């Protein structure tokens, strides 16, 4: 099995076709077709099915895909280690909250095992994070759906929205809190660009209630500090670590008792030629955070 054949196979899958893959690899389409045929003959299975809309990966082809990416990433790393050079820099865009909550522990485990790869984080707002991904300013981005159709994703976790209640407040009691209880209450939120605030606004509109938004800030820790000072009720996702304070956090629900929550994923643009290490990174991150999804 030749490394060139594995590279060709990954390119055809990522570009959803032989013509675009051949252009990306600077080889002729017949040459690329021969490589795939040689790989299928060697393995004795059909890897790809052609269609009018591109190619469809078979079950056997899907099994090979992840293995091929790992093999190429390992080869790149071996070359970098022996030459003393960095093989690649992975650029990831995300919010500051995502860094502290979902990436710190993962990177502490991942980076020492990939010494030849640098990781650069771009911390930005949710809207700008999405835009950076579509503008190819980063290789991958942590964001919540919906995403454009040309984006592929792997799950990270399910994020729940909570209400931080000041000490001594009438709502300072355990259990879920419905948005109807927030009518006319002073609340502190993260701003309209954040999914948490959008879910709160939508649920309140459906319930016909109107909290009094007295403060907006992108930093969850600032909101938590103001709640602790008794300024009002904070509405934050459970991704924000407020354990350092003595605040009570109640799961926030709509008027019918359904919890406000959203999915968070690691995303990349389908069809864009990416270094094999990027694919290893996103798959490893999703696998690492599986415990969050299953807890």
PDB file of C-alpha atoms in Angstrom:
ATOM      1  CA  UNK A   1       0.000   0.000   0.000  1.00  0.00           C
ATOM      2  CA  UNK A   2       1.554   3.298  -1.149  1.00  0.00           C
ATOM      3  CA  UNK A   3       1.251   6.576   0.754  1.00  0.00           C
ATOM      4  CA  UNK A   4       0.433   8.292  -2.549  1.00  0.00           C
ATOM      5  CA  UNK A   5      -2.593   6.033  -2.939  1.00  0.00           C
ATOM      6  CA  UNK A   6      -3.851   6.933   0.539  1.00  0.00           C
ATOM      7  CA  UNK A   7      -3.299  10.625  -0.192  1.00  0.00           C
ATOM      8  CA  UNK A   8      -5.247  10.269  -3.425  1.00  0.00           C
ATOM      9  CA  UNK A   9      -8.111   8.475  -1.702  1.00  0.00           C
ATOM     10  CA  UNK A  10      -8.441  11.132   1.016  1.00  0.00           C
ATOM     11  CA  UNK A  11      -8.383  13.888  -1.613  1.00  0.00           C
ATOM     12  CA  UNK A  12     -11.180  12.284  -3.662  1.00  0.00           C
ATOM     13  CA  UNK A  13     -13.356  11.964  -0.547  1.00  0.00           C
ATOM     14  CA  UNK A  14     -12.688  15.492   0.702  1.00  0.00           C
ATOM     15  CA  UNK A  15     -13.265  17.063  -2.730  1.00  0.00           C
ATOM     16  CA  UNK A  16     -16.270  14.817  -3.463  1.00  0.00           C
ATOM     17  CA  UNK A  17     -14.986  13.879  -6.889  1.00  0.00           C
ATOM     18  CA  UNK A  18     -12.017  12.879  -9.020  1.00  0.00           C
ATOM     19  CA  UNK A  19     -11.703  16.050 -11.097  1.00  0.00           C
ATOM     20  CA  UNK A  20     -11.440  18.469  -8.169  1.00  0.00           C
ATOM     21  CA  UNK A  21      -9.151  16.076  -6.290  1.00  0.00           C
ATOM     22  CA  UNK A  22      -6.865  15.764  -9.321  1.00  0.00           C
ATOM     23  CA  UNK A  23      -6.661  19.547  -9.584  1.00  0.00           C
ATOM     24  CA  UNK A  24      -5.823  19.854  -5.885  1.00  0.00           C
ATOM     25  CA  UNK A  25      -3.057  17.239  -6.166  1.00  0.00           C
ATOM     26  CA  UNK A  26      -1.771  18.584  -9.513  1.00  0.00           C
ATOM     27  CA  UNK A  27      -2.107  15.197 -11.210  1.00  0.00           C
ATOM     28  CA  UNK A  28      -4.162  14.007 -14.162  1.00  0.00           C
ATOM     29  CA  UNK A  29      -7.593  12.540 -13.525  1.00  0.00           C
ATOM     30  CA  UNK A  30      -6.716   9.191 -15.189  1.00  0.00           C
ATOM     31  CA  UNK A  31      -3.653   8.917 -12.948  1.00  0.00           C
ATOM     32  CA  UNK A  32      -5.787   9.573  -9.881  1.00  0.00           C
ATOM     33  CA  UNK A  33      -8.361   7.008 -11.025  1.00  0.00           C
ATOM     34  CA  UNK A  34      -5.628   4.401 -11.407  1.00  0.00           C
ATOM     35  CA  UNK A  35      -4.407   5.052  -7.865  1.00  0.00           C
ATOM     36  CA  UNK A  36      -7.865   4.479  -6.413  1.00  0.00           C
ATOM     37  CA  UNK A  37      -8.363   1.358  -8.526  1.00  0.00           C
ATOM     38  CA  UNK A  38      -4.990   0.040  -7.361  1.00  0.00           C
ATOM     39  CA  UNK A  39      -5.936   0.649  -3.739  1.00  0.00           C
ATOM     40  CA  UNK A  40      -9.306  -1.085  -4.146  1.00  0.00           C
ATOM     41  CA  UNK A  41      -7.673  -4.036  -5.884  1.00  0.00           C
ATOM     42  CA  UNK A  42      -5.067  -4.389  -3.144  1.00  0.00           C
ATOM     43  CA  UNK A  43      -7.700  -4.284  -0.379  1.00  0.00           C
ATOM     44  CA  UNK A  44     -10.228  -6.353  -2.299  1.00  0.00           C
ATOM     45  CA  UNK A  45     -13.134  -4.001  -1.530  1.00  0.00           C
ATOM     46  CA  UNK A  46     -15.062  -1.183  -3.189  1.00  0.00           C
ATOM     47  CA  UNK A  47     -14.149   2.109  -1.492  1.00  0.00           C
ATOM     48  CA  UNK A  48     -16.092   4.644  -3.559  1.00  0.00           C
ATOM     49  CA  UNK A  49     -19.274   4.690  -5.604  1.00  0.00           C
ATOM     50  CA  UNK A  50     -19.553   7.328  -8.325  1.00  0.00           C
ATOM     51  CA  UNK A  51     -22.765   9.274  -8.807  1.00  0.00           C
ATOM     52  CA  UNK A  52     -24.023  12.355 -10.621  1.00  0.00           C
ATOM     53  CA  UNK A  53     -23.430  14.369  -7.451  1.00  0.00           C
ATOM     54  CA  UNK A  54     -19.858  13.210  -6.804  1.00  0.00           C
ATOM     55  CA  UNK A  55     -18.706  10.142  -4.911  1.00  0.00           C
ATOM     56  CA  UNK A  56     -20.266   8.129  -2.119  1.00  0.00           C
ATOM     57  CA  UNK A  57     -18.011   6.477   0.441  1.00  0.00           C
ATOM     58  CA  UNK A  58     -18.851   2.828   1.092  1.00  0.00           C
ATOM     59  CA  UNK A  59     -18.828   1.267   4.553  1.00  0.00           C
ATOM     60  CA  UNK A  60     -15.390  -0.200   3.860  1.00  0.00           C
ATOM     61  CA  UNK A  61     -14.231   3.127   2.474  1.00  0.00           C
ATOM     62  CA  UNK A  62     -15.341   4.959   5.583  1.00  0.00           C
ATOM     63  CA  UNK A  63     -13.392   2.516   7.737  1.00  0.00           C
ATOM     64  CA  UNK A  64     -10.266   3.146   5.669  1.00  0.00           C
ATOM     65  CA  UNK A  65     -10.658   6.938   5.746  1.00  0.00           C
ATOM     66  CA  UNK A  66      -9.913   7.478   9.433  1.00  0.00           C
ATOM     67  CA  UNK A  67      -7.047   4.975   9.329  1.00  0.00           C
ATOM     68  CA  UNK A  68      -5.530   6.622   6.252  1.00  0.00           C
ATOM     69  CA  UNK A  69      -5.633  10.030   7.903  1.00  0.00           C
ATOM     70  CA  UNK A  70      -3.899   8.688  11.000  1.00  0.00           C
ATOM     71  CA  UNK A  71      -1.232   6.999   8.886  1.00  0.00           C
ATOM     72  CA  UNK A  72      -0.449  10.173   6.947  1.00  0.00           C
ATOM     73  CA  UNK A  73      -0.450  12.271  10.114  1.00  0.00           C
ATOM     74  CA  UNK A  74       1.977   9.833  11.739  1.00  0.00           C
ATOM     75  CA  UNK A  75       4.267   9.940   8.707  1.00  0.00           C
ATOM     76  CA  UNK A  76       4.248  13.746   8.716  1.00  0.00           C
ATOM     77  CA  UNK A  77       5.065  13.778  12.397  1.00  0.00           C
ATOM     78  CA  UNK A  78       7.894  11.278  11.933  1.00  0.00           C
ATOM     79  CA  UNK A  79       9.400  13.440   9.209  1.00  0.00           C
ATOM     80  CA  UNK A  80       9.177  16.514  11.406  1.00  0.00           C
ATOM     81  CA  UNK A  81      10.724  14.774  14.410  1.00  0.00           C
ATOM     82  CA  UNK A  82      13.671  13.426  12.420  1.00  0.00           C
ATOM     83  CA  UNK A  83      14.276  16.746  10.644  1.00  0.00           C
ATOM     84  CA  UNK A  84      13.705  18.869  13.740  1.00  0.00           C
ATOM     85  CA  UNK A  85      11.067  20.935  11.960  1.00  0.00           C
ATOM     86  CA  UNK A  86       7.448  21.723  12.706  1.00  0.00           C
ATOM     87  CA  UNK A  87       5.186  19.895  10.280  1.00  0.00           C
ATOM     88  CA  UNK A  88       2.057  22.022  10.575  1.00  0.00           C
ATOM     89  CA  UNK A  89       0.184  24.668  12.516  1.00  0.00           C
ATOM     90  CA  UNK A  90      -3.488  23.986  13.263  1.00  0.00           C
ATOM     91  CA  UNK A  91      -5.566  27.154  13.568  1.00  0.00           C
ATOM     92  CA  UNK A  92      -8.769  26.869  15.616  1.00  0.00           C
ATOM     93  CA  UNK A  93     -11.313  29.647  16.131  1.00  0.00           C
ATOM     94  CA  UNK A  94     -13.591  29.651  19.175  1.00  0.00           C
ATOM     95  CA  UNK A  95     -14.974  31.781  21.974  1.00  0.00           C
ATOM     96  CA  UNK A  96     -12.914  32.354  25.146  1.00  0.00           C
ATOM     97  CA  UNK A  97     -15.420  30.249  27.089  1.00  0.00           C
ATOM     98  CA  UNK A  98     -14.878  27.303  24.750  1.00  0.00           C
ATOM     99  CA  UNK A  99     -11.130  27.516  25.320  1.00  0.00           C
ATOM    100  CA  UNK A 100     -11.327  27.258  29.094  1.00  0.00           C
ATOM    101  CA  UNK A 101     -14.155  24.726  29.204  1.00  0.00           C
ATOM    102  CA  UNK A 102     -13.559  22.338  26.301  1.00  0.00           C
ATOM    103  CA  UNK A 103     -10.017  22.832  25.024  1.00  0.00           C
ATOM    104  CA  UNK A 104      -7.692  23.245  28.002  1.00  0.00           C
ATOM    105  CA  UNK A 105      -7.846  19.650  29.260  1.00  0.00           C
ATOM    106  CA  UNK A 106      -7.876  18.270  25.726  1.00  0.00           C
ATOM    107  CA  UNK A 107      -4.829  20.279  24.638  1.00  0.00           C
ATOM    108  CA  UNK A 108      -2.944  19.287  27.782  1.00  0.00           C
ATOM    109  CA  UNK A 109      -3.367  15.685  26.618  1.00  0.00           C
ATOM    110  CA  UNK A 110      -3.045  16.195  22.857  1.00  0.00           C
ATOM    111  CA  UNK A 111      -0.097  18.580  22.462  1.00  0.00           C
ATOM    112  CA  UNK A 112       2.513  16.420  24.265  1.00  0.00           C
ATOM    113  CA  UNK A 113       1.596  13.545  21.928  1.00  0.00           C
ATOM    114  CA  UNK A 114       2.013  15.713  18.804  1.00  0.00           C
ATOM    115  CA  UNK A 115       5.238  17.612  19.400  1.00  0.00           C
ATOM    116  CA  UNK A 116       5.694  18.418  15.729  1.00  0.00           C
ATOM    117  CA  UNK A 117       2.370  20.245  15.469  1.00  0.00           C
ATOM    118  CA  UNK A 118       1.628  23.729  16.688  1.00  0.00           C
ATOM    119  CA  UNK A 119      -1.869  24.784  17.723  1.00  0.00           C
ATOM    120  CA  UNK A 120      -2.907  28.426  17.390  1.00  0.00           C
ATOM    121  CA  UNK A 121      -6.205  29.584  18.887  1.00  0.00           C
ATOM    122  CA  UNK A 122      -8.155  32.587  17.654  1.00  0.00           C
ATOM    123  CA  UNK A 123     -10.562  33.763  20.340  1.00  0.00           C
ATOM    124  CA  UNK A 124     -13.519  35.700  18.986  1.00  0.00           C
ATOM    125  CA  UNK A 125     -17.273  36.160  19.190  1.00  0.00           C
ATOM    126  CA  UNK A 126     -19.594  33.405  17.905  1.00  0.00           C
ATOM    127  CA  UNK A 127     -20.477  35.354  14.756  1.00  0.00           C
ATOM    128  CA  UNK A 128     -16.872  36.177  13.932  1.00  0.00           C
ATOM    129  CA  UNK A 129     -15.829  32.597  14.670  1.00  0.00           C
ATOM    130  CA  UNK A 130     -18.219  31.330  11.998  1.00  0.00           C
ATOM    131  CA  UNK A 131     -17.064  33.982   9.546  1.00  0.00           C
ATOM    132  CA  UNK A 132     -13.413  33.133  10.103  1.00  0.00           C
ATOM    133  CA  UNK A 133     -14.160  29.518   9.224  1.00  0.00           C
ATOM    134  CA  UNK A 134     -15.958  30.410   6.001  1.00  0.00           C
ATOM    135  CA  UNK A 135     -13.197  32.891   5.059  1.00  0.00           C
ATOM    136  CA  UNK A 136     -10.573  30.147   5.585  1.00  0.00           C
ATOM    137  CA  UNK A 137      -8.868  32.133   8.333  1.00  0.00           C
ATOM    138  CA  UNK A 138      -8.840  28.977  10.443  1.00  0.00           C
ATOM    139  CA  UNK A 139      -8.795  25.237   9.859  1.00  0.00           C
ATOM    140  CA  UNK A 140     -11.620  24.462  12.285  1.00  0.00           C
ATOM    141  CA  UNK A 141     -14.024  26.331  14.531  1.00  0.00           C
ATOM    142  CA  UNK A 142     -16.007  25.510  17.641  1.00  0.00           C
ATOM    143  CA  UNK A 143     -19.549  26.760  17.095  1.00  0.00           C
ATOM    144  CA  UNK A 144     -23.180  25.767  17.450  1.00  0.00           C
ATOM    145  CA  UNK A 145     -25.465  24.820  14.551  1.00  0.00           C
ATOM    146  CA  UNK A 146     -26.920  25.695  12.200  1.00  0.00           C
ATOM    147  CA  UNK A 147     -23.868  26.001   9.956  1.00  0.00           C
ATOM    148  CA  UNK A 148     -23.669  26.453   6.162  1.00  0.00           C
ATOM    149  CA  UNK A 149     -24.307  23.327   4.081  1.00  0.00           C
ATOM    150  CA  UNK A 150     -20.661  23.036   3.031  1.00  0.00           C
ATOM    151  CA  UNK A 151     -19.528  22.600   6.636  1.00  0.00           C
ATOM    152  CA  UNK A 152     -18.905  19.210   8.265  1.00  0.00           C
ATOM    153  CA  UNK A 153     -19.123  18.820  12.028  1.00  0.00           C
ATOM    154  CA  UNK A 154     -18.415  16.473  14.899  1.00  0.00           C
ATOM    155  CA  UNK A 155     -20.201  16.824  18.256  1.00  0.00           C
ATOM    156  CA  UNK A 156     -18.554  18.217  21.365  1.00  0.00           C
ATOM    157  CA  UNK A 157     -21.359  18.538  23.894  1.00  0.00           C
ATOM    158  CA  UNK A 158     -24.899  19.652  24.678  1.00  0.00           C
ATOM    159  CA  UNK A 159     -24.835  23.047  26.396  1.00  0.00           C
ATOM    160  CA  UNK A 160     -27.618  23.978  28.828  1.00  0.00           C
ATOM    161  CA  UNK A 161     -28.687  27.493  29.758  1.00  0.00           C
ATOM    162  CA  UNK A 162     -28.865  28.338  33.429  1.00  0.00           C
ATOM    163  CA  UNK A 163     -29.966  31.194  35.668  1.00  0.00           C
ATOM    164  CA  UNK A 164     -27.506  32.412  38.306  1.00  0.00           C
ATOM    165  CA  UNK A 165     -29.475  33.540  41.350  1.00  0.00           C
ATOM    166  CA  UNK A 166     -28.092  36.018  43.921  1.00  0.00           C
ATOM    167  CA  UNK A 167     -28.038  35.021  47.574  1.00  0.00           C
ATOM    168  CA  UNK A 168     -31.237  35.979  49.389  1.00  0.00           C
ATOM    169  CA  UNK A 169     -33.254  36.395  46.178  1.00  0.00           C
ATOM    170  CA  UNK A 170     -36.840  35.109  46.173  1.00  0.00           C
ATOM    171  CA  UNK A 171     -35.924  32.676  43.372  1.00  0.00           C
ATOM    172  CA  UNK A 172     -32.927  31.285  45.246  1.00  0.00           C
ATOM    173  CA  UNK A 173     -34.168  27.723  45.620  1.00  0.00           C
ATOM    174  CA  UNK A 174     -33.152  24.434  43.968  1.00  0.00           C
ATOM    175  CA  UNK A 175     -34.710  23.061  40.799  1.00  0.00           C
ATOM    176  CA  UNK A 176     -35.411  24.185  37.226  1.00  0.00           C
ATOM    177  CA  UNK A 177     -36.624  27.741  36.634  1.00  0.00           C
ATOM    178  CA  UNK A 178     -39.198  28.657  33.993  1.00  0.00           C
ATOM    179  CA  UNK A 179     -38.759  31.895  32.068  1.00  0.00           C
ATOM    180  CA  UNK A 180     -42.177  33.025  33.265  1.00  0.00           C
ATOM    181  CA  UNK A 181     -40.541  33.635  36.660  1.00  0.00           C
ATOM    182  CA  UNK A 182     -38.233  36.211  35.071  1.00  0.00           C
ATOM    183  CA  UNK A 183     -40.987  38.628  34.040  1.00  0.00           C
ATOM    184  CA  UNK A 184     -39.938  42.153  35.108  1.00  0.00           C
ATOM    185  CA  UNK A 185     -36.851  40.745  36.812  1.00  0.00           C
ATOM    186  CA  UNK A 186     -33.504  42.523  36.252  1.00  0.00           C
ATOM    187  CA  UNK A 187     -31.284  40.141  34.267  1.00  0.00           C
ATOM    188  CA  UNK A 188     -27.701  40.167  33.025  1.00  0.00           C
ATOM    189  CA  UNK A 189     -26.999  38.509  29.657  1.00  0.00           C
ATOM    190  CA  UNK A 190     -24.163  37.867  27.221  1.00  0.00           C
ATOM    191  CA  UNK A 191     -25.598  39.789  24.265  1.00  0.00           C
ATOM    192  CA  UNK A 192     -27.577  38.978  21.128  1.00  0.00           C
ATOM    193  CA  UNK A 193     -24.639  37.443  19.286  1.00  0.00           C
ATOM    194  CA  UNK A 194     -24.556  34.560  21.778  1.00  0.00           C
ATOM    195  CA  UNK A 195     -26.856  31.559  21.465  1.00  0.00           C
ATOM    196  CA  UNK A 196     -27.739  31.724  25.172  1.00  0.00           C
ATOM    197  CA  UNK A 197     -29.325  35.156  24.832  1.00  0.00           C
ATOM    198  CA  UNK A 198     -31.147  34.189  21.642  1.00  0.00           C
ATOM    199  CA  UNK A 199     -32.736  31.185  23.348  1.00  0.00           C
ATOM    200  CA  UNK A 200     -33.756  33.325  26.321  1.00  0.00           C
ATOM    201  CA  UNK A 201     -35.339  35.993  24.134  1.00  0.00           C
ATOM    202  CA  UNK A 202     -37.216  33.433  22.026  1.00  0.00           C
ATOM    203  CA  UNK A 203     -38.563  31.579  25.078  1.00  0.00           C
ATOM    204  CA  UNK A 204     -39.663  34.829  26.724  1.00  0.00           C
ATOM    205  CA  UNK A 205     -41.437  36.017  23.579  1.00  0.00           C
ATOM    206  CA  UNK A 206     -43.285  32.705  23.296  1.00  0.00           C
ATOM    207  CA  UNK A 207     -44.306  32.963  26.953  1.00  0.00           C
ATOM    208  CA  UNK A 208     -45.295  36.620  26.695  1.00  0.00           C
ATOM    209  CA  UNK A 209     -42.929  37.738  29.447  1.00  0.00           C
ATOM    210  CA  UNK A 210     -40.367  40.526  29.448  1.00  0.00           C
ATOM    211  CA  UNK A 211     -37.334  40.450  31.738  1.00  0.00           C
ATOM    212  CA  UNK A 212     -35.559  43.758  32.296  1.00  0.00           C
ATOM    213  CA  UNK A 213     -32.155  43.421  30.649  1.00  0.00           C
ATOM    214  CA  UNK A 214     -29.917  45.761  32.634  1.00  0.00           C
ATOM    215  CA  UNK A 215     -26.471  44.545  31.560  1.00  0.00           C
ATOM    216  CA  UNK A 216     -24.841  42.877  28.550  1.00  0.00           C
ATOM    217  CA  UNK A 217     -21.306  41.540  28.484  1.00  0.00           C
ATOM    218  CA  UNK A 218     -19.450  38.848  26.536  1.00  0.00           C
ATOM    219  CA  UNK A 219     -17.474  37.789  29.627  1.00  0.00           C
ATOM    220  CA  UNK A 220     -19.424  35.270  31.693  1.00  0.00           C
ATOM    221  CA  UNK A 221     -17.173  35.704  34.722  1.00  0.00           C
ATOM    222  CA  UNK A 222     -18.040  39.418  34.822  1.00  0.00           C
ATOM    223  CA  UNK A 223     -21.742  38.603  34.821  1.00  0.00           C
ATOM    224  CA  UNK A 224     -21.234  36.060  37.602  1.00  0.00           C
ATOM    225  CA  UNK A 225     -19.375  38.650  39.683  1.00  0.00           C
ATOM    226  CA  UNK A 226     -22.197  41.179  39.301  1.00  0.00           C
ATOM    227  CA  UNK A 227     -24.784  38.557  40.210  1.00  0.00           C
ATOM    228  CA  UNK A 228     -22.769  37.760  43.331  1.00  0.00           C
ATOM    229  CA  UNK A 229     -22.925  41.468  44.161  1.00  0.00           C
ATOM    230  CA  UNK A 230     -26.729  41.299  44.015  1.00  0.00           C
ATOM    231  CA  UNK A 231     -27.183  43.304  40.814  1.00  0.00           C
ATOM    232  CA  UNK A 232     -29.626  40.845  39.238  1.00  0.00           C
ATOM    233  CA  UNK A 233     -30.100  37.364  37.782  1.00  0.00           C
ATOM    234  CA  UNK A 234     -27.481  36.179  35.319  1.00  0.00           C
ATOM    235  CA  UNK A 235     -28.341  34.035  32.302  1.00  0.00           C
ATOM    236  CA  UNK A 236     -25.359  31.967  31.158  1.00  0.00           C
ATOM    237  CA  UNK A 237     -24.564  28.628  29.596  1.00  0.00           C
ATOM    238  CA  UNK A 238     -23.238  25.867  31.815  1.00  0.00           C
ATOM    239  CA  UNK A 239     -19.989  26.185  29.857  1.00  0.00           C
ATOM    240  CA  UNK A 240     -19.161  29.201  32.020  1.00  0.00           C
ATOM    241  CA  UNK A 241     -17.415  28.073  35.184  1.00  0.00           C
ATOM    242  CA  UNK A 242     -19.092  29.821  38.128  1.00  0.00           C
ATOM    243  CA  UNK A 243     -17.962  27.292  40.721  1.00  0.00           C
ATOM    244  CA  UNK A 244     -15.621  29.821  42.301  1.00  0.00           C
ATOM    245  CA  UNK A 245     -18.663  31.747  43.531  1.00  0.00           C
ATOM    246  CA  UNK A 246     -21.394  30.644  45.920  1.00  0.00           C
ATOM    247  CA  UNK A 247     -24.136  31.357  43.402  1.00  0.00           C
ATOM    248  CA  UNK A 248     -27.028  29.000  42.865  1.00  0.00           C
ATOM    249  CA  UNK A 249     -27.441  27.950  39.231  1.00  0.00           C
ATOM    250  CA  UNK A 250     -30.896  26.783  38.190  1.00  0.00           C
ATOM    251  CA  UNK A 251     -31.533  25.092  34.812  1.00  0.00           C
ATOM    252  CA  UNK A 252     -33.592  27.515  32.721  1.00  0.00           C
ATOM    253  CA  UNK A 253     -36.722  26.188  30.978  1.00  0.00           C
ATOM    254  CA  UNK A 254     -39.338  27.579  28.644  1.00  0.00           C
ATOM    255  CA  UNK A 255     -42.940  28.085  29.729  1.00  0.00           C
ATOM    256  CA  UNK A 256     -43.697  24.389  29.108  1.00  0.00           C
ATOM    257  CA  UNK A 257     -40.794  23.156  31.201  1.00  0.00           C
ATOM    258  CA  UNK A 258     -38.430  22.254  28.340  1.00  0.00           C
ATOM    259  CA  UNK A 259     -34.835  23.083  29.156  1.00  0.00           C
ATOM    260  CA  UNK A 260     -33.112  25.724  27.066  1.00  0.00           C
ATOM    261  CA  UNK A 261     -30.083  24.081  25.464  1.00  0.00           C
ATOM    262  CA  UNK A 262     -28.058  23.914  22.261  1.00  0.00           C
ATOM    263  CA  UNK A 263     -25.447  21.678  20.662  1.00  0.00           C
ATOM    264  CA  UNK A 264     -21.796  22.613  20.299  1.00  0.00           C
ATOM    265  CA  UNK A 265     -19.560  21.113  17.612  1.00  0.00           C
ATOM    266  CA  UNK A 266     -16.130  21.296  16.028  1.00  0.00           C
ATOM    267  CA  UNK A 267     -16.590  22.364  12.391  1.00  0.00           C
ATOM    268  CA  UNK A 268     -14.535  22.454   9.192  1.00  0.00           C
ATOM    269  CA  UNK A 269     -15.272  23.285   5.554  1.00  0.00           C
ATOM    270  CA  UNK A 270     -16.003  20.233   3.403  1.00  0.00           C
ATOM    271  CA  UNK A 271     -13.963  19.980   0.216  1.00  0.00           C
ATOM    272  CA  UNK A 272     -11.210  22.276   1.438  1.00  0.00           C
ATOM    273  CA  UNK A 273      -7.761  20.686   1.339  1.00  0.00           C
ATOM    274  CA  UNK A 274      -6.636  20.374   4.953  1.00  0.00           C
ATOM    275  CA  UNK A 275      -3.553  18.866   6.510  1.00  0.00           C
ATOM    276  CA  UNK A 276      -4.183  15.302   7.786  1.00  0.00           C
ATOM    277  CA  UNK A 277      -3.320  16.497  11.283  1.00  0.00           C
ATOM    278  CA  UNK A 278      -6.381  18.777  11.248  1.00  0.00           C
ATOM    279  CA  UNK A 279      -8.644  15.781  10.724  1.00  0.00           C
ATOM    280  CA  UNK A 280      -6.898  13.908  13.498  1.00  0.00           C
ATOM    281  CA  UNK A 281      -7.334  16.943  15.768  1.00  0.00           C
ATOM    282  CA  UNK A 282     -11.092  17.332  15.226  1.00  0.00           C
ATOM    283  CA  UNK A 283     -11.776  13.605  15.594  1.00  0.00           C
ATOM    284  CA  UNK A 284      -9.636  13.414  18.735  1.00  0.00           C
ATOM    285  CA  UNK A 285     -11.426  16.415  20.255  1.00  0.00           C
ATOM    286  CA  UNK A 286     -14.846  14.886  19.623  1.00  0.00           C
ATOM    287  CA  UNK A 287     -13.716  11.579  21.111  1.00  0.00           C
ATOM    288  CA  UNK A 288     -12.160  13.326  24.125  1.00  0.00           C
ATOM    289  CA  UNK A 289     -15.373  15.226  24.899  1.00  0.00           C
ATOM    290  CA  UNK A 290     -17.591  12.161  24.530  1.00  0.00           C
ATOM    291  CA  UNK A 291     -17.757  11.891  28.314  1.00  0.00           C
ATOM    292  CA  UNK A 292     -19.411  15.324  28.398  1.00  0.00           C
ATOM    293  CA  UNK A 293     -22.102  14.138  25.990  1.00  0.00           C
ATOM    294  CA  UNK A 294     -22.712  10.912  27.883  1.00  0.00           C
ATOM    295  CA  UNK A 295     -22.779  12.394  31.393  1.00  0.00           C
TER     296      UNK A 295
END
